[in-house]
Structures are given as C-alpha cells and as structure tokens.
Amino acid sequence: MGPAAALRIEDLHKSFDGLEVLKGIDLEVVEHEVVGLIGASGSGKSTLLRCINLLEPVNAGRVFIEGEEITARGVDVNRIRQRVGIVFQAFNLFPHMTVLRNVTLGPIEALGASRAEADALATELLERFGLADKRGDYPDRLSGGQQQRVAIVRALAMKPDVMLLDEVTSALDPELVAEVLNVIRELASGGMTMVIATHEMGFARDIANRIGFLDAGVILEEGPPEEIFTSPREERTRRFLQSIIEAGRM
Amino acid sequence: MGGGAPEKYQSLPGGSYTPPSGDRGSRILAPLKAEGARGVTIAVVSTVVVFGLLAFAVLNSSGWPQIKEAFFDPAVFRDSLSKIIERFTRNVFIFLVAEVFVLILAMIVAVMRSLRGPVFTPLRILAAAYTDLFRAVPTILVILLLGFGAPSLQIRGVPHSDIFWAIVALVLVYSAYVAEVYRAGIQSVHPSQVASARALGLSRGKTMRFVVVPQAVRRVLPPLLNDFIGLQKDSALVAVLGYTEALRQAQIVSAANFDFTPYVALALVYIVITIPEARFVDWLVARDQRRLQAVGGV
C-alpha cells in the first residue's frame, strides 16, 4: 500500500439493541478524494458517518485516519473529532450563540486558539462563503441554506483532515439546495477529502470521484460515478437507481 | 402566569419553546384588542358594575365592621408596617443568601444526575437520594431539626448560630426542587446539540458548560422564579426558631394590639415585592426571545 489513506475502514460492524445496521464495511478514501455514499434511507449511511468520528461507538472493525487507528483503546476521542468535521442534515447550530460564536466555539474551546485568532479565521471563512454580514446574527434569523453554510464553516474552522457530510441538503427547501451544493463544490475543488451521504444523485455524480452504494449494511457496489450510474453491476443498485429516476430525483 | 404554565413546558423536549407573540403576561386584557371600541366600553361597564356590586355587598354585610377592625385597622396598620418592614430586611437577607447557594448547589446536583457512563453511578445515586430526601421532608421540619439540633451539638468548629442553620436548611430543601427544574431544562436540550458540540471535539464538561446549560437555564427561568418566590415566602418559617424576622414581628405586634392587621400588612409586603419579580422574569424571557431572533445583535 502506498501513502496512508486519509480514511480507511476495515470490516466495521455496528448494532443498535441487537439490530445490526452495519455488517462489515470496508472503505478507503485517499487524500483529496470525494466519495459519495448513496442508498435507501435506513441503509446505514448516517450510522457509518457517525462511526467515523466516533459519535457512535463501533462494535467491531477498525477505522484509521491518516494511518492512525482511532478505534484503538485509549485513543483521545476529542482529539480525533477535531480532525474529522461532520455536518448534519438538521444543521444543529447552537441557537443561543451568534454565527460568529458558533464558528469560534470549537477552535477556542477544543483547539485552544485565542479569541483573536479564532475570530480572524472565522471571519475569513464566513467571508469566503458569503456569510460575512451574518456574523452577528443568531441562527433563528437565517434561512436553512444559510444555516447549513454556517454549519459547514463551523466544521471547517477546525481545519479537519476529512469532512463528513450527512445528507446536508435533505432538510432544505428546494430553492436553497443549490447554495449549499456550491459550497461543497468549492470545498471539493479546494482539495478537501470528503465522504458525502446524499440523495442528490446528480450532484453525487458530478462531484464524487467514487460512489459507494450502501444496501442493508454493506457497501454492495462501488466504483466511478459513470459506472455506477450508467451500468451498475448489481441488480439492487439498478433497482435503487430506477426508483430514484421514477421519483424524478435524477 | 399561573394556570397556563405547566402546559407550555410540556412542549419543551426536542424543540425550543416560542411564546405566543404579543400577549405575554396580559392574557386577561388581550381579547380587548380584537373587539375594538365597543368591546372596550362593554368591558369597562361590566367590570365596574360587577366589582361595584361586590364591594357594596362586602361593605354592607353585617360582619364587615368587625372584620375591618380585626384585619384592616388603619392605626394598627400604620404603627406595625414600619416595624415589620424593618424586620423584613432580615427575611431579605435570608432568602437572598439562600438563593445564591441554591442556584449553585442545585446546578451541581442536576449536572451530577445528568452524567452518563457507569463510572458516575455513585454520583447519580447520591444526587437522586438527595432530591428524594429533601423534597419529601417538610421544610419546617428541616428548619427545626437543623436550627435547634445543630447548635445543640456544641461541636467545635460547627457554627451555633440558629440563623446560619436555618439558611442551611432552606438551601438544602430548595436546592432539591431547583435541581429538578434544572434537570428538566437539561433534558429538554436536544441530543443533536450535544452531538454537534462533541463532534467539534469539545469534552463532556465543556459541552455542558457552553452548549447545554446555557440553553437549559434560559428555558427554565419561569419555573426558577416559582421556586425563588417559594423560598422567599418560606423565609418566614425561620420564625419557628424564635428568630425575630418579619412574621415573628407581626405576631408580636398582633398580640400586643389584639388585632390581626399586622399579618395583613406583612402579606401586603410579600405581594408588593413578588409582583414586580414576576413581571421582571416575563420581561427577561421576552427580551431573550427578541434577542435570539434579532438581526445583528452580538
């Protein structure tokens, strides 16, 4: 194997109350790569992402970030999470803090940055994503698209090695989806390593270097987008994509 | 407040509570806005008539002169009010000091009970046992037990001031209630908030301190006031130790005059300080709502 992969997952298993949600996931993501995870609701996409930054403890298997095993005993989970940014479907901004404080909380309290440093970085990121004028607002005042962009900036402010995006446009009104997707496009072109769980097939096809199709807790099929979307090998993948097309989502 | 309060806290888990806009604290008069000038006229006339009749009935009842003399004697009132207010400063001291410690101790207990993980089991048991115990035992009993009991031990280093122990008793009892209020607030903060704080690499402690507790306290301000008012009133229980605070003073003046007016005077003092507190908390909650929804406020 060449240089250490940005993210490597080996035979990952995860159960909730005896119900096995992930049944042996293997996945490798190299630096600057964007991997799209597709699959029906309940196929385990979100759980997989939450396992990667240890928000969910795994039952078996190993996860490596930049060659370091994070599922090993005695690993400092707080330090791992600082290197893996995650953005949720429902934004989950802190409603009692301004946009600026949402973005600077992690750098100040987890990374030990000074307020001045954190403010400067946050301001720079907010400017880059067209949110500079929102820095003093509370999340309630923002549109869903703006909130989700703030959530992305909040994760970026930690300067993560890998970003995990968990259906980040699923809670948005249709007209707000584009602004968030554009932000993700910009991140991809900037070389950010990302794992993106999404229902936006067109977007996944567009942006991902590789697509993984999750079905019943395993990655049933993976490959370049052209291959997965035009000539999938597996019957299940074909049927899933067919249902997406029928729903007019592609 | 009052009657409507419990219902609105039921909506807490999961989402944040948004009060109906505009009419906080003035529901009684709110319908008038919709009725217009004619409605206002009807309201004024009907109110004057009903209350006028009530007053007429009371003032002309056969027992009124006796009632007036026993409870509303102007001379006794004037004489007793200043003495009572002077002693009331002792109650103010008791409940203010107690409240400070209640707010701190209750938070410690609530956080202890909210800790996850097997290591913390003894702390959770301790916190639960404490709240169960001190919510069960009557406040007056705890005051008697500590106020008379602790000084009688005569152990070196243990304070033997009865007022010290009375405050300790009030702190112990009220912290048990307030801990439960805090805990309800902490539990009402959605788990996704904790998840996003932890995802940023914040420790459990910092997640509590910066994300959970600030949101929890905001949501429980009105019930916190309830318990503060309760504490304020129960400062009068210290009278059972023979300590001359306002109630004891009212008792003394009442006995000297064979008249209950001093009690009424003291009741008035409590009412006069409580109403502004309630309005203050309404204002605080409304201000917080406005702030969270305001543009550009840092």
XYZ file of C-alpha atoms in Angstrom:
548
model
C 0.000 0.000 0.000
C 1.284 3.468 -0.893
C 0.915 6.528 1.303
C -1.526 6.148 4.190
C -5.094 6.694 3.100
C -6.841 9.748 4.548
C -9.504 7.389 5.830
C -9.571 3.621 5.956
C -12.366 1.487 7.331
C -11.914 -2.239 7.890
C -14.765 -4.643 8.494
C -16.827 -2.187 10.510
C -19.807 -3.568 12.416
C -22.406 -1.577 14.310
C -25.568 -2.736 16.061
C -28.306 -0.912 17.900
C -30.013 -3.074 20.534
C -29.141 -6.273 18.693
C -30.166 -4.911 15.306
C -27.112 -4.955 13.067
C -27.052 -1.765 10.993
C -23.547 -2.056 9.552
C -22.484 -5.579 8.643
C -18.850 -5.286 7.708
C -17.972 -2.074 5.895
C -14.648 -1.738 4.069
C -13.819 1.600 2.561
C -10.693 3.513 1.728
C -10.597 7.205 0.880
C -7.350 8.747 -0.323
C -6.400 12.334 0.248
C -8.339 14.908 -1.839
C -10.834 12.257 -2.814
C -14.590 12.769 -2.639
C -16.632 9.665 -2.008
C -20.384 9.749 -2.424
C -22.476 7.329 -0.391
C -25.867 6.548 -1.851
C -28.527 4.133 -0.759
C -32.047 3.988 0.611
C -32.961 5.533 3.953
C -32.026 3.071 6.666
C -29.235 1.513 4.633
C -26.721 2.765 7.210
C -25.240 5.869 5.559
C -25.686 8.155 8.584
C -24.583 5.492 11.032
C -21.427 4.909 9.007
C -20.568 8.613 9.073
C -21.267 8.853 12.805
C -18.982 5.885 13.422
C -16.156 7.569 11.543
C -15.931 10.363 14.097
C -16.872 8.087 16.986
C -20.205 9.769 17.718
C -21.359 6.157 17.674
C -19.083 3.567 19.294
C -18.374 0.726 16.878
C -18.954 -2.922 17.815
C -16.177 -4.387 15.704
C -13.771 -3.367 12.990
C -11.208 -0.635 12.710
C -11.122 2.941 11.452
C -7.914 4.755 10.518
C -7.455 8.470 9.929
C -4.193 9.306 8.141
C -2.862 5.906 9.180
C -3.714 6.291 12.865
C -6.225 3.842 14.272
C -8.937 5.835 16.006
C -10.901 2.793 17.150
C -7.937 1.622 19.249
C -8.232 1.514 23.026
C -7.262 4.635 24.914
C -7.474 6.975 21.934
C -8.431 10.536 22.861
C -11.773 10.866 21.096
C -11.836 14.634 21.453
C -8.582 14.909 19.526
C -9.877 12.570 16.798
C -13.074 14.541 16.384
C -11.069 17.712 15.909
C -9.606 16.136 12.768
C -12.899 14.877 11.359
C -15.515 17.501 10.586
C -19.155 16.460 10.341
C -22.135 18.385 9.057
C -25.612 17.151 9.902
C -28.850 17.077 7.993
C -30.565 19.338 10.545
C -27.677 21.873 10.815
C -27.634 21.663 14.636
C -26.292 25.169 15.093
C -26.211 26.438 18.673
C -29.299 28.673 18.876
C -28.039 30.724 21.812
C -24.860 31.833 20.076
C -24.287 34.218 17.211
C -22.999 32.885 13.917
C -19.506 34.036 14.845
C -19.601 32.296 18.243
C -20.943 29.121 16.633
C -17.888 29.075 14.411
C -15.310 30.049 17.040
C -16.507 27.771 19.875
C -14.605 24.723 18.598
C -11.317 26.475 17.796
C -11.302 28.308 21.143
C -12.542 25.570 23.480
C -11.250 22.438 21.763
C -8.130 23.651 19.970
C -7.149 26.302 22.491
C -6.976 29.098 19.937
C -7.095 32.669 21.207
C -10.290 34.571 20.607
C -8.500 36.932 18.205
C -7.121 34.041 16.131
C -10.453 32.262 16.097
C -12.334 35.440 15.175
C -9.945 36.149 12.332
C -10.223 32.638 10.912
C -13.999 32.585 11.300
C -14.376 35.963 9.641
C -12.217 34.842 6.755
C -14.247 31.649 6.269
C -17.582 33.437 6.605
C -16.457 35.964 4.011
C -15.358 33.221 1.669
C -18.802 31.634 1.803
C -20.781 34.861 1.549
C -21.836 34.976 5.185
C -19.774 37.919 6.418
C -22.826 40.091 7.064
C -24.414 37.346 9.180
C -21.654 37.046 11.743
C -23.590 38.856 14.472
C -26.932 37.158 13.779
C -28.461 34.340 15.760
C -29.223 31.151 13.777
C -33.003 31.656 14.069
C -32.755 34.612 11.744
C -31.057 32.719 8.939
C -32.587 30.707 6.119
C -31.991 26.973 6.091
C -29.405 27.345 3.363
C -27.539 29.991 5.335
C -27.692 27.898 8.487
C -26.281 24.905 6.691
C -23.481 27.002 5.209
C -22.670 28.264 8.709
C -22.626 24.638 9.899
C -20.126 23.822 7.141
C -17.991 26.816 8.104
C -18.173 25.736 11.751
C -16.753 22.335 10.802
C -14.117 23.888 8.521
C -12.897 26.221 11.257
C -11.443 23.149 12.963
C -9.222 22.622 9.900
C -10.229 18.969 9.614
C -8.396 16.342 7.577
C -11.672 14.813 6.453
C -15.183 16.217 6.161
C -18.265 14.039 6.550
C -21.478 15.422 5.112
C -24.648 13.669 6.221
C -27.457 14.461 3.790
C -26.791 18.126 4.249
C -29.425 19.267 1.762
C -32.256 16.936 2.765
C -33.821 19.383 5.227
C -33.678 22.329 2.836
C -36.347 23.885 0.667
C -35.574 23.073 -2.984
C -34.580 26.633 -3.876
C -31.934 26.652 -1.100
C -30.211 23.431 -2.116
C -28.011 25.000 -4.798
C -26.231 27.467 -2.497
C -25.187 24.647 -0.186
C -24.106 22.365 -3.033
C -21.999 25.203 -4.428
C -20.165 25.480 -1.139
C -19.417 21.753 -1.226
C -18.239 22.036 -4.833
C -15.857 24.744 -3.781
C -14.520 22.556 -0.972
C -14.002 19.677 -3.405
C -12.136 21.854 -5.873
C -10.039 23.094 -2.966
C -8.929 19.506 -2.390
C -10.897 18.692 0.761
C -11.210 14.970 1.442
C -14.900 14.248 1.869
C -17.386 11.468 2.420
C -20.813 12.629 1.359
C -24.021 10.762 2.104
C -26.624 12.188 -0.223
C -29.898 11.736 -2.034
C -28.883 14.274 -4.680
C -27.838 11.823 -7.363
C -26.995 14.419 -9.984
C -24.768 16.177 -7.515
C -23.112 12.963 -6.376
C -22.405 12.027 -9.964
C -20.988 15.467 -10.577
C -18.745 15.904 -7.603
C -17.696 12.455 -6.381
C -14.616 10.644 -7.598
C -16.156 7.436 -6.422
C -19.618 6.262 -5.466
C -20.447 3.628 -2.899
C -23.893 2.059 -2.875
C -24.945 1.043 0.611
C -27.539 -1.661 0.916
C -28.602 -3.486 4.065
C -25.480 -2.555 5.984
C -22.827 -3.356 3.388
C -21.261 -1.440 0.526
C -22.792 -3.557 -2.186
C -21.063 -1.872 -5.059
C -18.534 0.880 -5.535
C -16.842 2.490 -8.476
C -16.529 5.647 -10.539
C -19.787 7.607 -10.894
C -20.162 6.921 -14.638
C -20.028 3.239 -13.989
C -22.402 3.154 -11.031
C -24.957 5.447 -12.579
C -24.920 4.091 -16.122
C -24.038 0.416 -15.864
C -24.324 -0.842 -12.290
C -23.294 -4.455 -11.830
C -25.746 -5.305 -9.071
C -29.449 -5.811 -9.512
C -30.147 -3.987 -6.211
C -28.227 -0.922 -7.360
C -30.136 -0.888 -10.624
C -33.449 -1.076 -8.816
C -32.474 1.680 -6.383
C -31.423 4.000 -9.203
C -34.562 3.122 -11.150
C -36.738 4.169 -8.203
C -34.799 7.421 -7.904
C -35.348 8.161 -11.593
C -39.037 7.386 -11.284
C -39.270 9.782 -8.354
C -37.833 12.460 -10.628
C -34.811 12.990 -8.421
C -32.256 12.416 -11.178
C -48.652 33.111 34.594
C -50.073 30.511 36.975
C -52.561 28.252 35.264
C -51.038 28.305 31.820
C -47.522 27.437 32.911
C -47.341 23.618 33.116
C -48.807 23.130 29.673
C -46.168 25.121 27.888
C -43.293 23.214 29.423
C -44.693 20.000 28.043
C -43.776 21.238 24.613
C -40.141 21.571 25.600
C -38.428 18.268 24.771
C -36.948 18.459 21.332
C -37.726 21.946 20.234
C -37.360 25.315 21.789
C -40.487 26.895 23.166
C -41.717 30.004 21.454
C -44.224 32.008 23.452
C -47.297 33.265 21.631
C -46.310 36.668 20.359
C -47.508 39.872 21.921
C -49.656 38.926 24.876
C -47.218 37.539 27.444
C -48.487 38.200 30.939
C -51.552 40.116 29.856
C -53.916 37.441 28.608
C -56.756 38.852 30.681
C -56.870 42.069 28.716
C -55.645 40.688 25.383
C -59.040 39.818 23.852
C -59.973 43.500 24.012
C -57.640 44.352 21.158
C -59.712 42.296 18.773
C -63.039 43.685 19.976
C -62.477 47.355 19.226
C -64.005 50.427 20.911
C -67.404 48.868 21.541
C -65.783 45.875 23.209
C -63.737 48.131 25.447
C -66.832 50.037 26.539
C -68.678 46.845 27.398
C -65.632 45.547 29.281
C -65.317 48.740 31.349
C -69.011 48.955 32.203
C -69.363 45.272 33.103
C -66.192 45.372 35.206
C -67.289 48.471 37.128
C -70.767 47.034 37.750
C -69.544 43.631 38.938
C -66.815 44.930 41.183
C -69.061 47.735 42.450
C -71.709 45.208 43.456
C -69.118 43.005 45.112
C -67.712 45.900 47.114
C -71.200 47.034 48.070
C -72.128 43.536 49.263
C -68.992 43.181 51.360
C -69.060 46.646 52.907
C -72.743 46.323 53.831
C -72.606 42.836 55.213
C -73.393 42.526 58.911
C -69.910 41.255 59.825
C -67.937 43.950 57.991
C -67.281 46.300 60.952
C -65.738 43.504 62.991
C -63.690 42.296 60.021
C -62.499 45.808 59.366
C -61.435 46.316 62.914
C -59.643 42.974 63.230
C -57.865 42.910 59.873
C -57.859 46.427 58.433
C -57.347 48.806 61.332
C -55.612 51.882 59.815
C -53.945 52.948 63.076
C -52.507 49.497 63.795
C -51.515 49.193 60.157
C -49.534 52.443 60.225
C -47.933 51.528 63.517
C -46.969 47.972 62.557
C -45.911 48.421 58.938
C -42.645 50.229 59.652
C -41.661 47.695 62.341
C -42.477 44.824 60.014
C -40.564 46.319 57.113
C -37.583 46.871 59.355
C -37.588 43.181 60.306
C -38.338 42.168 56.752
C -34.780 43.146 55.834
C -33.792 40.030 57.783
C -36.004 37.912 55.543
C -34.485 39.584 52.507
C -31.052 38.695 53.820
C -32.108 35.091 54.477
C -33.657 34.448 51.093
C -31.058 36.297 49.051
C -28.156 34.472 50.679
C -30.041 31.177 50.448
C -30.944 31.745 46.792
C -27.321 32.263 45.773
C -26.342 28.923 47.293
C -29.493 27.220 45.984
C -28.704 28.213 42.392
C -25.165 26.837 42.733
C -25.856 23.650 44.716
C -28.891 22.768 42.579
C -26.819 23.057 39.398
C -24.179 20.752 40.833
C -26.839 18.197 41.779
C -28.587 18.469 38.391
C -25.338 18.022 36.470
C -24.377 15.089 38.703
C -27.670 13.423 37.893
C -27.292 14.088 34.184
C -23.857 12.446 33.941
C -23.748 9.426 31.667
C -21.446 6.474 31.978
C -21.078 3.659 34.508
C -18.286 5.385 36.455
C -20.698 8.068 37.587
C -23.270 5.690 39.073
C -22.445 6.606 42.702
C -22.793 10.307 41.893
C -26.130 9.721 40.187
C -27.365 7.698 43.173
C -26.185 10.387 45.563
C -27.933 13.140 43.602
C -31.159 11.151 43.297
C -31.164 10.245 47.001
C -30.598 13.874 47.936
C -33.501 15.198 45.860
C -35.811 12.418 47.017
C -34.962 13.051 50.653
C -35.248 16.814 50.785
C -38.335 17.033 48.642
C -40.066 14.538 50.909
C -39.382 16.125 54.293
C -41.419 19.235 55.266
C -39.345 22.407 55.180
C -40.378 23.413 58.688
C -39.150 20.070 59.979
C -35.720 20.521 58.405
C -35.515 24.021 59.878
C -36.394 22.744 63.365
C -34.026 19.817 63.034
C -31.036 21.892 61.957
C -31.911 25.194 63.656
C -32.282 23.637 67.104
C -30.359 20.419 66.548
C -27.076 21.510 65.046
C -26.232 24.284 67.563
C -27.102 21.957 70.469
C -24.325 19.580 69.451
C -21.738 22.092 70.658
C -19.124 20.541 68.395
C -16.077 22.700 67.964
C -15.910 24.336 64.559
C -19.625 23.869 63.933
C -21.395 27.229 63.884
C -24.009 27.556 66.615
C -25.957 30.424 65.120
C -29.555 29.360 64.600
C -29.933 31.667 61.610
C -26.923 30.052 59.955
C -28.574 26.643 60.267
C -31.946 27.969 59.166
C -30.341 29.202 55.948
C -28.609 25.846 55.516
C -31.988 24.119 55.915
C -33.642 26.352 53.302
C -30.713 25.831 50.907
C -30.933 22.050 51.308
C -34.673 21.914 50.728
C -34.866 24.378 47.851
C -31.812 23.015 46.059
C -33.667 19.708 45.764
C -36.550 21.414 43.959
C -34.372 23.650 41.825
C -32.132 20.721 40.858
C -35.177 19.055 39.345
C -36.066 22.229 37.475
C -32.540 22.452 36.078
C -32.595 18.765 35.209
C -35.813 19.184 33.246
C -34.121 22.023 31.363
C -31.001 19.983 30.700
C -33.072 17.084 29.392
C -35.040 19.404 27.145
C -31.926 20.292 25.168
C -32.000 18.082 22.092
C -29.321 15.347 21.910
C -28.291 16.671 18.492
C -26.943 19.753 20.271
C -24.675 17.550 22.347
C -23.700 15.582 19.243
C -22.614 18.691 17.366
C -20.630 20.026 20.312
C -18.889 16.677 20.813
C -18.297 16.456 17.049
C -16.297 19.685 17.322
C -14.061 17.913 19.813
C -15.471 19.566 22.936
C -15.205 17.475 26.082
C -18.312 16.422 28.031
C -17.685 19.162 30.562
C -17.298 21.912 28.013
C -20.332 20.667 26.108
C -22.352 21.023 29.310
C -20.911 24.421 30.115
C -21.123 26.115 26.723
C -23.967 24.347 24.950
C -26.348 22.503 27.279
C -26.542 24.566 30.474
C -26.958 27.987 28.812
C -29.900 26.700 26.773
C -31.352 24.793 29.726
C -31.312 27.771 32.099
C -33.000 30.021 29.549
C -35.865 27.592 29.210
C -36.460 27.179 32.937
C -36.371 30.834 34.013
C -40.112 30.985 34.809
C -40.137 27.823 36.993
C -36.925 29.040 38.653
C -38.812 32.155 39.656
C -41.549 29.964 41.106
C -39.065 28.337 43.420
C -37.474 31.667 44.264
C -40.865 33.013 45.337
C -41.407 29.849 47.341
C -38.104 30.350 49.103
C -38.909 33.988 49.737
C -42.156 33.005 51.424
C -40.608 30.165 53.371
C -38.063 32.543 54.887
C -40.950 33.236 57.298
C -40.608 29.668 58.633
C -37.443 30.764 60.399
C -39.819 32.350 62.917
C -40.279 28.898 64.493
C -36.729 29.175 65.866
C -37.747 32.270 67.803
C -35.756 34.446 65.442
C -37.415 37.842 65.108
C -37.888 38.246 61.393
C -40.943 39.874 59.818
C -43.504 37.189 60.639
C -42.401 36.940 64.271
C -42.544 40.735 64.453
C -46.058 40.748 63.010
C -47.020 38.139 65.590
C -45.641 40.296 68.408
C -47.416 43.462 67.257
C -50.592 41.494 66.657
C -50.547 40.050 70.157
C -49.870 43.451 71.688
C -52.837 45.035 69.890
C -55.252 42.095 69.957
C -55.543 42.735 66.213
C -54.680 40.827 63.036
C -53.869 43.869 60.915
C -50.085 43.350 61.237
C -50.455 39.999 59.459
C -52.305 41.715 56.634
C -49.552 44.325 56.494
C -46.919 41.612 56.151
C -48.978 39.831 53.486
C -49.036 43.108 51.593
C -45.263 43.390 51.803
C -44.878 39.935 50.248
C -47.341 40.763 47.482
C -45.683 44.073 46.710
C -42.253 42.507 46.230
C -43.454 39.407 44.354
C -45.432 41.031 41.552
C -42.511 43.066 40.173
C -40.378 39.907 40.264
C -42.891 38.066 38.107
C -43.029 40.928 35.616
C -39.232 41.110 35.625
C -38.931 37.441 34.640
C -41.591 37.882 31.926
C -39.539 40.762 30.620
C -36.331 38.742 30.807
C -37.824 35.855 28.839
C -39.317 38.181 26.240
C -36.038 40.054 25.890
C -34.178 36.791 25.358
C -36.639 35.747 22.662
C -36.268 39.073 20.908
C -32.501 38.886 21.125
C -32.308 35.395 19.611
C -34.461 36.499 16.731
C -32.846 39.881 16.240
C -30.646 40.815 13.335
C -27.082 41.786 14.054
C -27.180 41.756 17.865
C -23.894 40.441 19.244
